[in-house]
Amino acid sequence: MTLRNIRLVFAYDGSRYHGWQRQNNGLTIQAVIEERLQLMMQSPVKLLASGRTDAGVHALNQVCNFKTPSQIPVDTLKRGLNALLPPDILVKEATVVPLEFHSRYRAKSKLYEYRILNRQDPDIFRRNVLWHIRFPLDVETMSECLSIIEGTHDFSAFKSSGSANTDPVRTILSNCIESDKDGVLRIIVEGNGFLRHMVRNIVGTLVETGTGRMDLKRFAEVLESGDRRMAGRKAPPQGLFLVAVKY
Amino acid sequence: MTLRNIRLVFAYDGSRYHGWQRQNNGLTIQAVIEERLQLMMQSPVKLLASGRTDAGVHALNQVCNFKTPSQIPVDTLKRGLNALLPPDILVKEATVVPLEFHSRYRAKSKLYEYRILNRQDPDIFRRNVLWHIRFPLDVETMSECLSIIEGTHDFSAFKSSGSANTDPVRTILSNCIESDKDGVLRIIVEGNGFLRHMVRNIVGTLVETGTGRMDLKRFAEVLESGDRRMAGRKAPPQGLFLVAVKY
């Protein structure tokens, strides 16, 4: 029996789900996909992903892989799986990869984007994909603060308050803020890895610098302190997108 | 007791609702708004709208009015109502208007927009606001056909199959199709009035001309025939937006 390693790339709207990872209570993206995959493969499937996403967080390109004895052509797999999946999950690519490919361990970097709508009126049609902030944000100050996190740092100040004792050192490769004419700010961060809730905690703290509640010096102190209590509140999940995983 | 006539402009995402008009079964936009308005006014409210929208259809600017003895400032009304309304309904304007203003009878024209996503992959984040058509559409042919409906015609061929015996003559003031780089087509139609399902029936038939199943001559024959059975199928509701009502 020859095993094949199949790499799948998914986009999903996380609004309806309790995050990526399978759990006993609540609908998860992993469980929904695995169930459909098993229907097609006629055998159990263990789907590995580049990492979890939290409840309400979205993905444009979540990379996964699984091993299977099935010899189904990948184009058929892609088409069939898309026919079975609900309309908020999409298979974008299906390819056969070498057996040693591992979507989590082989990931070199990840790129996240956080989207804020900064204007008076909300956008009711995009309420699940934007954090609406009425108070005008100073994007220049936010950009300066964001540049401070570039490079290798101990990111304990931005870790999840209840997170385990993992190594808190991560490297941020690049980041920037873009703003468009509709009032949408995109905070783009690429790193070799992220602590749980790290992007949302950074964004929440950046917003405090954008409203003037915190200045550049203070932002640098928060990072250096390693103290989660000094940082701002966690940004809500619906603005966050996993954009790319690089190998 | 002095009555005031208050004009409200709403945007709503119709996805969750059984249309605008209050009914015994199913959540409607009118019922949700009236309930919140009554809470604020402390008295019964009868909200008049420029017209109904069907289940799943959206509005960018639905115009309504109601009469009330309440002397609440309109800015307070707007802010308060927005705080009470669910996140898929937004009050955009609240103004005091002359008592004779009637949002339905005084409407001179209405502008609708129908949005189609014409490309291979769906957009999972906009699945509730676009009709996804994979098959490539010939926009030029569709534009030519659309221009045929301009002017005053008997639109019986595009009326709702089960609709009552209302006068089927309407005047289309202008229309056009715009397409953007993401593959979104916007079919924009302004008229002095519309029969029930008329825009969706026109769009469904236009799509048949775009796929080559129907040509320009045939499209003109469908309009002239006054026969609903000759037209194409009704386009799904989620692509349709009530964009403006003019007085």
Coordinates of C-alpha atoms in Angstrom, one line a residue:
Chain A
M1 CA 0.0 0.0 0.0
T2 CA 1.6 3.2 -1.2
L3 CA 0.9 6.3 0.9
R4 CA 0.7 9.7 -0.7
N5 CA 1.2 13.0 1.2
I6 CA -1.4 15.5 0.0
R7 CA -1.1 19.2 0.6
L8 CA -4.3 21.3 0.7
V9 CA -4.7 25.0 0.9
F10 CA -7.9 26.4 2.4
A11 CA -9.7 29.7 2.7
Y12 CA -12.3 29.9 5.4
D13 CA -14.6 32.4 7.1
G14 CA -14.1 31.6 10.8
S15 CA -17.3 33.5 11.9
R16 CA -19.4 30.4 12.5
Y17 CA -16.6 28.2 14.1
H18 CA -15.0 27.6 17.4
G19 CA -11.6 27.9 15.7
W20 CA -9.5 25.5 13.7
Q21 CA -8.7 22.8 16.1
R22 CA -11.1 19.9 16.7
Q23 CA -12.6 19.9 20.2
N24 CA -15.4 18.1 22.0
N25 CA -17.8 21.1 22.2
G26 CA -18.5 23.3 19.3
L27 CA -18.2 23.2 15.6
T28 CA -14.5 23.5 14.4
I29 CA -13.1 23.9 10.9
Q30 CA -10.8 20.9 11.3
A31 CA -13.7 18.6 12.2
V32 CA -15.8 19.8 9.3
I33 CA -13.0 19.3 6.8
E34 CA -11.9 15.9 8.2
E35 CA -15.5 14.6 8.2
R36 CA -15.8 15.5 4.4
L37 CA -12.4 14.1 3.6
Q38 CA -13.1 10.8 5.3
L39 CA -16.3 10.6 3.2
M40 CA -14.3 10.9 0.1
M41 CA -11.3 8.8 1.1
Q42 CA -13.4 6.0 2.7
S43 CA -10.9 5.9 5.5
P44 CA -9.9 7.9 8.6
V45 CA -8.0 11.1 7.9
K46 CA -5.7 13.0 10.3
L47 CA -5.4 16.5 8.9
L48 CA -2.3 18.5 9.9
A49 CA -2.4 22.3 9.6
S50 CA 0.3 24.9 9.8
G51 CA -1.2 26.0 13.1
R52 CA -4.5 26.8 14.8
T53 CA -6.6 29.8 14.3
D54 CA -8.9 30.9 17.1
A55 CA -12.7 31.2 17.1
G56 CA -13.8 33.9 14.6
V57 CA -10.4 34.2 13.0
H58 CA -10.2 33.7 9.2
A59 CA -7.7 32.3 6.7
L60 CA -7.0 33.2 3.1
N61 CA -4.4 30.4 2.8
Q62 CA -4.2 27.9 5.6
V63 CA -1.8 25.1 4.6
C64 CA -2.6 21.5 5.6
N65 CA -1.5 18.0 4.7
F66 CA -2.6 14.4 5.2
K67 CA -1.3 11.0 4.2
T68 CA -3.6 8.5 2.5
P69 CA -3.5 5.2 0.6
S70 CA -6.1 6.6 -1.7
Q71 CA -5.0 7.2 -5.3
I72 CA -7.7 9.7 -6.1
P73 CA -6.5 12.4 -8.6
V74 CA -5.9 15.6 -6.7
D75 CA -8.1 17.6 -9.1
T76 CA -11.0 15.3 -8.4
L77 CA -10.3 15.5 -4.7
K78 CA -10.4 19.3 -4.9
R79 CA -13.6 19.5 -6.9
G80 CA -15.3 16.8 -4.8
L81 CA -14.3 18.3 -1.5
N82 CA -15.5 21.7 -2.5
A83 CA -18.9 20.2 -3.4
L84 CA -19.1 18.7 0.0
L85 CA -17.8 21.6 2.1
P86 CA -20.1 24.3 3.5
P87 CA -20.0 27.7 1.6
D88 CA -17.7 29.3 4.2
I89 CA -14.8 26.9 3.6
L90 CA -13.0 26.6 0.2
V91 CA -10.2 24.3 -1.0
K92 CA -8.0 26.5 -3.1
E93 CA -5.2 24.0 -4.0
A94 CA -4.6 20.2 -3.8
T95 CA -1.2 18.8 -4.7
V96 CA 0.8 15.7 -4.0
V97 CA 4.0 16.6 -2.0
P98 CA 7.0 14.5 -0.8
L99 CA 6.2 12.3 2.2
E100 CA 8.5 14.4 4.4
F101 CA 6.5 17.6 3.9
H102 CA 4.9 18.6 7.3
S103 CA 2.6 21.6 7.2
R104 CA 3.5 22.7 10.7
Y105 CA 7.2 21.7 11.3
R106 CA 8.3 22.8 7.8
A107 CA 6.7 26.2 8.0
K108 CA 9.4 28.9 7.8
S109 CA 7.2 31.9 8.3
K110 CA 3.6 33.1 8.5
L111 CA 2.0 36.2 7.4
Y112 CA -1.0 37.6 9.2
E113 CA -3.2 40.6 8.3
Y114 CA -5.4 42.5 10.7
R115 CA -8.2 44.7 9.3
I116 CA -9.6 47.7 11.1
L117 CA -12.4 49.9 9.8
N118 CA -11.6 53.4 11.1
R119 CA -14.6 55.7 10.4
Q120 CA -17.8 56.9 12.0
D121 CA -20.2 54.4 10.4
P122 CA -19.9 50.7 10.5
D123 CA -20.0 48.5 7.4
I124 CA -22.8 46.1 8.1
F125 CA -21.8 43.9 5.2
R126 CA -18.3 43.4 6.5
R127 CA -19.0 43.3 10.2
N128 CA -17.5 39.8 10.4
V129 CA -14.2 40.7 8.7
L130 CA -13.3 44.1 10.2
W131 CA -12.8 45.6 13.7
H132 CA -14.8 48.8 13.6
I133 CA -13.2 51.7 15.5
R134 CA -15.0 55.1 15.4
F135 CA -12.3 57.1 17.2
P136 CA -9.8 58.5 14.6
L137 CA -6.5 56.6 14.7
D138 CA -3.1 58.2 14.1
V139 CA -1.7 55.8 11.5
E140 CA 1.8 57.4 11.5
T141 CA 2.3 56.8 15.2
M142 CA 1.0 53.2 14.9
S143 CA 3.5 52.6 12.0
E144 CA 6.4 53.9 14.1
C145 CA 5.4 51.6 17.0
L146 CA 4.9 48.6 14.8
S147 CA 8.5 49.1 13.4
I148 CA 9.8 48.6 17.0
I149 CA 8.7 44.9 17.0
E150 CA 10.7 44.1 13.9
G151 CA 13.6 41.7 14.7
T152 CA 14.0 39.1 17.4
H153 CA 12.4 39.8 20.8
D154 CA 10.9 38.2 23.8
F155 CA 7.2 38.7 23.1
S156 CA 6.0 37.7 26.6
A157 CA 4.2 41.1 26.9
F158 CA 2.0 40.1 23.9
K159 CA 1.4 36.5 24.8
S160 CA -2.0 35.0 25.7
S161 CA -2.7 35.7 29.4
G162 CA -3.4 32.0 30.1
S163 CA -0.8 30.5 27.7
A164 CA 1.7 27.7 28.6
N165 CA 5.4 28.2 29.2
T166 CA 6.6 28.0 25.6
D167 CA 9.7 29.9 24.5
P168 CA 8.5 33.5 24.1
V169 CA 11.2 34.5 21.6
R170 CA 10.1 35.1 18.1
T171 CA 11.4 36.9 15.0
I172 CA 9.3 39.4 13.2
L173 CA 10.6 39.6 9.6
S174 CA 8.6 42.5 8.3
N175 CA 5.4 44.5 9.0
C176 CA 3.6 47.5 7.7
I177 CA 0.3 49.3 7.8
E178 CA -1.7 50.2 4.7
S179 CA -4.8 52.3 4.6
D180 CA -7.3 52.7 1.8
K181 CA -9.8 55.4 0.9
D182 CA -12.7 53.6 2.6
G183 CA -11.1 53.9 6.0
V184 CA -9.8 50.3 6.1
L185 CA -6.4 49.9 7.8
R186 CA -4.4 46.7 7.2
I187 CA -1.8 45.8 9.7
I188 CA 0.5 43.2 8.0
V189 CA 2.9 41.2 10.1
E190 CA 5.2 38.4 9.0
G191 CA 7.2 36.3 11.5
N192 CA 8.9 33.0 11.9
G193 CA 6.2 32.1 14.5
F194 CA 3.7 33.6 16.8
L195 CA 2.6 33.1 20.4
R196 CA -1.0 32.5 21.0
H197 CA -3.1 35.7 20.6
M198 CA 0.2 37.6 19.8
V199 CA -1.0 39.4 16.7
R200 CA -4.3 40.4 18.4
N201 CA -2.5 41.6 21.5
I202 CA 0.0 43.7 19.4
V203 CA -2.9 45.2 17.4
G204 CA -4.9 46.0 20.6
T205 CA -1.8 47.8 22.0
L206 CA -1.1 49.6 18.7
V207 CA -4.6 50.9 18.7
E208 CA -3.9 52.5 22.1
T209 CA -1.0 54.3 20.5
G210 CA -3.3 55.3 17.6
T211 CA -5.8 56.9 19.9
G212 CA -3.0 58.7 21.9
R213 CA -3.5 56.7 25.1
M214 CA 0.0 55.3 24.7
D215 CA 3.1 56.9 23.1
L216 CA 6.1 55.4 21.3
K217 CA 8.3 55.3 24.3
R218 CA 5.6 53.6 26.4
F219 CA 5.0 51.0 23.6
A220 CA 8.8 50.2 23.6
E221 CA 8.6 49.8 27.4
V222 CA 5.7 47.4 27.1
L223 CA 7.6 45.2 24.7
E224 CA 10.8 45.3 26.9
S225 CA 8.8 44.7 30.1
G226 CA 7.7 41.2 29.1
D227 CA 4.6 42.0 31.2
R228 CA 1.2 41.1 29.6
R229 CA -0.6 43.4 32.0
M230 CA 1.2 46.5 30.5
A231 CA -0.1 45.8 27.0
G232 CA -3.4 46.9 25.6
R233 CA -6.5 44.7 25.4
K234 CA -6.7 41.9 22.8
A235 CA -8.2 43.0 19.5
P236 CA -11.4 41.1 18.6
P237 CA -11.0 38.0 16.4
Q238 CA -13.0 39.0 13.3
G239 CA -10.3 41.4 11.9
L240 CA -7.6 38.7 11.8
F241 CA -6.6 36.7 8.7
L242 CA -4.0 34.1 8.2
V243 CA -2.8 35.3 4.7
A244 CA 0.1 33.0 3.9
V245 CA 2.4 30.2 5.2
K246 CA 5.9 30.1 3.7
Y247 CA 8.0 26.9 3.5
Chain B
M1 CA -50.5 66.8 20.7
T2 CA -48.3 67.8 17.8
L3 CA -47.3 64.9 15.5
R4 CA -44.0 64.9 13.7
N5 CA -43.2 63.0 10.6
I6 CA -39.7 61.4 10.8
R7 CA -37.8 60.1 7.8
L8 CA -35.3 57.3 8.4
V9 CA -32.8 55.9 6.0
F10 CA -31.6 52.3 6.7
A11 CA -28.9 50.0 5.4
Y12 CA -29.5 46.3 6.0
D13 CA -28.0 43.0 5.3
G14 CA -31.0 40.9 4.4
S15 CA -29.3 37.5 4.8
R16 CA -30.9 36.6 8.1
Y17 CA -34.4 37.9 7.3
H18 CA -37.6 36.9 5.6
G19 CA -37.6 40.2 3.8
W20 CA -38.7 43.6 4.8
Q21 CA -42.4 43.3 5.4
R22 CA -43.8 42.1 8.7
Q23 CA -45.4 38.7 8.6
N24 CA -46.6 36.1 11.0
N25 CA -43.9 33.6 10.5
G26 CA -40.2 34.4 10.3
L27 CA -38.1 37.4 11.4
T28 CA -38.5 40.5 9.2
I29 CA -36.6 43.7 9.0
Q30 CA -39.7 45.9 9.5
A31 CA -40.7 43.9 12.7
V32 CA -37.2 44.2 14.2
I33 CA -37.0 48.0 13.5
E34 CA -40.6 48.7 14.7
E35 CA -40.0 46.8 17.9
R36 CA -36.9 48.9 18.7
L37 CA -38.6 52.1 17.7
Q38 CA -41.5 51.4 20.0
L39 CA -39.1 50.8 22.8
M40 CA -37.7 54.3 22.3
M41 CA -40.9 56.1 21.5
Q42 CA -42.9 54.4 24.3
S43 CA -45.8 54.2 21.9
P44 CA -46.9 52.1 18.9
V45 CA -45.1 52.9 15.7
K46 CA -46.3 52.2 12.1
L47 CA -43.2 52.3 9.9
L48 CA -43.8 53.0 6.2
A49 CA -41.1 52.1 3.7
S50 CA -40.5 53.0 0.0
G51 CA -41.4 49.4 -0.8
R52 CA -40.7 45.8 0.3
T53 CA -37.5 43.9 -0.3
D54 CA -37.6 40.1 -0.5
A55 CA -35.9 37.5 1.7
G56 CA -32.2 37.7 1.4
V57 CA -32.2 41.1 -0.5
H58 CA -30.2 44.0 0.9
A59 CA -30.6 47.7 1.1
L60 CA -27.9 50.5 1.1
N61 CA -30.6 53.2 1.5
Q62 CA -34.1 52.1 2.3
V63 CA -36.2 55.2 3.0
C64 CA -38.9 55.0 5.6
N65 CA -41.1 57.4 7.6
F66 CA -43.4 57.3 10.7
K67 CA -45.5 59.8 12.6
T68 CA -45.0 60.2 16.3
P69 CA -46.1 62.6 19.1
S70 CA -42.6 62.1 20.6
Q71 CA -40.4 65.2 20.6
I72 CA -37.1 63.3 20.9
P73 CA -34.3 65.0 19.0
V74 CA -33.6 63.1 15.7
D75 CA -29.8 62.8 16.5
T76 CA -30.7 61.1 19.8
L77 CA -33.2 58.9 18.0
K78 CA -30.6 57.8 15.4
R79 CA -27.9 57.1 18.0
G80 CA -30.3 55.3 20.4
L81 CA -31.9 53.2 17.6
N82 CA -28.4 52.2 16.3
A83 CA -27.5 51.0 19.8
L84 CA -30.7 48.9 20.0
L85 CA -30.6 47.4 16.5
P86 CA -28.7 44.2 15.6
P87 CA -25.4 44.6 13.7
D88 CA -27.0 43.8 10.3
I89 CA -29.3 46.9 10.4
L90 CA -28.0 50.5 10.5
V91 CA -29.9 53.8 10.7
K92 CA -27.9 56.1 8.4
E93 CA -30.1 59.3 8.6
A94 CA -33.0 60.6 10.8
T95 CA -34.6 63.8 9.8
V96 CA -37.9 65.7 10.5
V97 CA -39.9 66.1 7.2
P98 CA -43.2 67.8 6.3
L99 CA -46.3 65.8 7.4
E100 CA -47.3 65.1 3.8
F101 CA -44.1 63.2 3.1
H102 CA -44.9 59.6 2.3
S103 CA -41.9 57.3 1.7
R104 CA -43.9 55.1 -0.7
Y105 CA -46.3 57.3 -2.6
R106 CA -43.9 60.2 -3.0
A107 CA -41.1 58.1 -4.4
K108 CA -40.2 59.2 -8.0
S109 CA -37.7 56.5 -8.8
K110 CA -35.7 53.7 -7.4
L111 CA -32.2 52.5 -8.1
Y112 CA -31.3 48.8 -7.8
E113 CA -27.9 47.2 -8.2
Y114 CA -27.3 43.5 -8.8
R115 CA -23.9 42.1 -8.1
I116 CA -22.5 39.0 -9.9
L117 CA -19.1 37.4 -9.2
N118 CA -18.0 36.1 -12.5
R119 CA -14.9 34.0 -12.0
Q120 CA -13.9 30.4 -11.3
D121 CA -13.4 30.6 -7.5
P122 CA -16.2 31.8 -5.2
D123 CA -15.5 34.6 -2.6
I124 CA -16.4 32.9 0.7
F125 CA -16.4 36.2 2.5
R126 CA -18.9 37.7 0.2
R127 CA -21.1 34.7 -0.4
N128 CA -24.1 36.6 1.0
V129 CA -23.8 39.6 -1.3
L130 CA -22.8 38.2 -4.7
W131 CA -24.3 35.7 -7.2
H132 CA -21.3 33.5 -8.1
I133 CA -21.3 32.4 -11.8
R134 CA -18.3 30.3 -12.9
F135 CA -19.2 30.3 -16.6
P136 CA -17.6 33.3 -18.4
L137 CA -20.2 36.0 -19.2
D138 CA -20.2 38.1 -22.3
V139 CA -20.7 41.6 -20.7
E140 CA -20.9 43.3 -24.1
T141 CA -23.9 41.3 -25.2
M142 CA -25.5 41.7 -21.7
S143 CA -25.1 45.5 -22.0
E144 CA -26.8 45.5 -25.4
C145 CA -29.7 43.5 -24.1
L146 CA -30.0 45.7 -21.0
S147 CA -30.3 48.8 -23.2
I148 CA -33.4 47.3 -24.8
I149 CA -35.4 47.6 -21.6
E150 CA -34.8 51.3 -21.3
G151 CA -37.9 53.4 -21.7
T152 CA -41.6 52.6 -21.1
H153 CA -42.6 48.9 -21.6
D154 CA -45.1 46.3 -20.4
F155 CA -42.8 44.2 -18.2
S156 CA -45.2 41.2 -17.8
A157 CA -42.4 38.9 -19.1
F158 CA -40.4 39.8 -16.1
K159 CA -43.0 39.9 -13.4
S160 CA -43.2 37.4 -10.5
S161 CA -44.9 34.2 -11.7
G162 CA -47.5 34.4 -8.9
S163 CA -48.0 38.1 -8.8
A164 CA -51.3 39.9 -8.7
N165 CA -52.9 41.8 -11.6
T166 CA -51.2 45.1 -11.2
D167 CA -50.5 47.4 -14.1
P168 CA -47.4 45.9 -15.7
V169 CA -46.2 49.1 -17.4
R170 CA -43.1 50.6 -16.0
T171 CA -40.4 53.1 -17.1
I172 CA -36.7 52.3 -16.9
L173 CA -34.9 55.6 -16.7
S174 CA -31.3 54.3 -17.1
N175 CA -29.2 51.3 -16.6
C176 CA -25.7 50.0 -17.1
I177 CA -23.3 47.3 -16.3
E178 CA -19.9 47.9 -14.7
S179 CA -17.2 45.3 -14.2
D180 CA -14.1 45.5 -11.9
K181 CA -10.8 43.7 -11.9
D182 CA -12.0 41.2 -9.3
G183 CA -14.6 39.8 -11.6
V184 CA -17.6 41.6 -10.0
L185 CA -20.3 42.8 -12.4
R186 CA -22.7 45.4 -11.2
I187 CA -26.0 45.6 -13.1
I188 CA -27.5 49.0 -12.2
V189 CA -31.1 49.8 -13.0
E190 CA -33.1 52.9 -12.3
G191 CA -36.9 53.0 -12.8
N192 CA -40.0 54.8 -11.8
G193 CA -41.2 51.5 -10.2
F194 CA -40.6 47.8 -10.4
L195 CA -42.9 44.7 -10.5
R196 CA -42.3 42.1 -7.9
H197 CA -39.1 40.1 -8.7
M198 CA -38.7 42.2 -11.9
V199 CA -35.0 43.1 -11.4
R200 CA -34.1 39.5 -10.5
N201 CA -36.0 38.1 -13.5
I202 CA -34.3 40.6 -15.8
V203 CA -30.9 39.7 -14.4
G204 CA -31.6 36.0 -14.7
T205 CA -32.5 36.5 -18.3
L206 CA -29.5 38.7 -19.0
V207 CA -27.3 36.0 -17.7
E208 CA -28.7 33.7 -20.4
T209 CA -27.6 36.2 -23.0
G210 CA -24.2 36.4 -21.3
T211 CA -23.7 32.7 -21.5
G212 CA -24.9 32.6 -25.2
R213 CA -28.0 30.6 -24.5
M214 CA -30.1 33.6 -25.7
D215 CA -29.3 36.3 -28.2
L216 CA -30.2 39.9 -28.5
K217 CA -33.1 39.3 -30.9
R218 CA -34.5 36.6 -28.6
F219 CA -34.2 38.9 -25.5
A220 CA -36.2 41.6 -27.3
E221 CA -38.8 39.0 -28.2
V222 CA -39.1 37.9 -24.5
L223 CA -39.8 41.5 -23.5
E224 CA -42.3 42.0 -26.3
S225 CA -44.0 38.7 -25.6
G226 CA -45.2 39.6 -22.1
D227 CA -44.8 35.9 -21.3
R228 CA -43.1 35.1 -18.1
R229 CA -42.4 31.5 -19.3
M230 CA -40.1 32.8 -22.1
A231 CA -37.8 34.7 -19.7
G232 CA -34.8 33.1 -17.8
R233 CA -34.9 31.9 -14.3
K234 CA -35.0 34.4 -11.4
A235 CA -31.6 35.4 -10.1
P236 CA -31.0 34.5 -6.5
P237 CA -31.8 37.2 -3.9
Q238 CA -28.3 37.8 -2.3
G239 CA -26.9 39.8 -5.3
L240 CA -29.7 42.4 -5.1
F241 CA -29.3 45.8 -3.4
L242 CA -31.8 48.6 -3.1
V243 CA -29.3 51.5 -3.6
A244 CA -31.4 54.6 -3.6
V245 CA -35.0 56.0 -3.6
K246 CA -35.4 59.4 -5.2
Y247 CA -38.2 61.9 -4.3

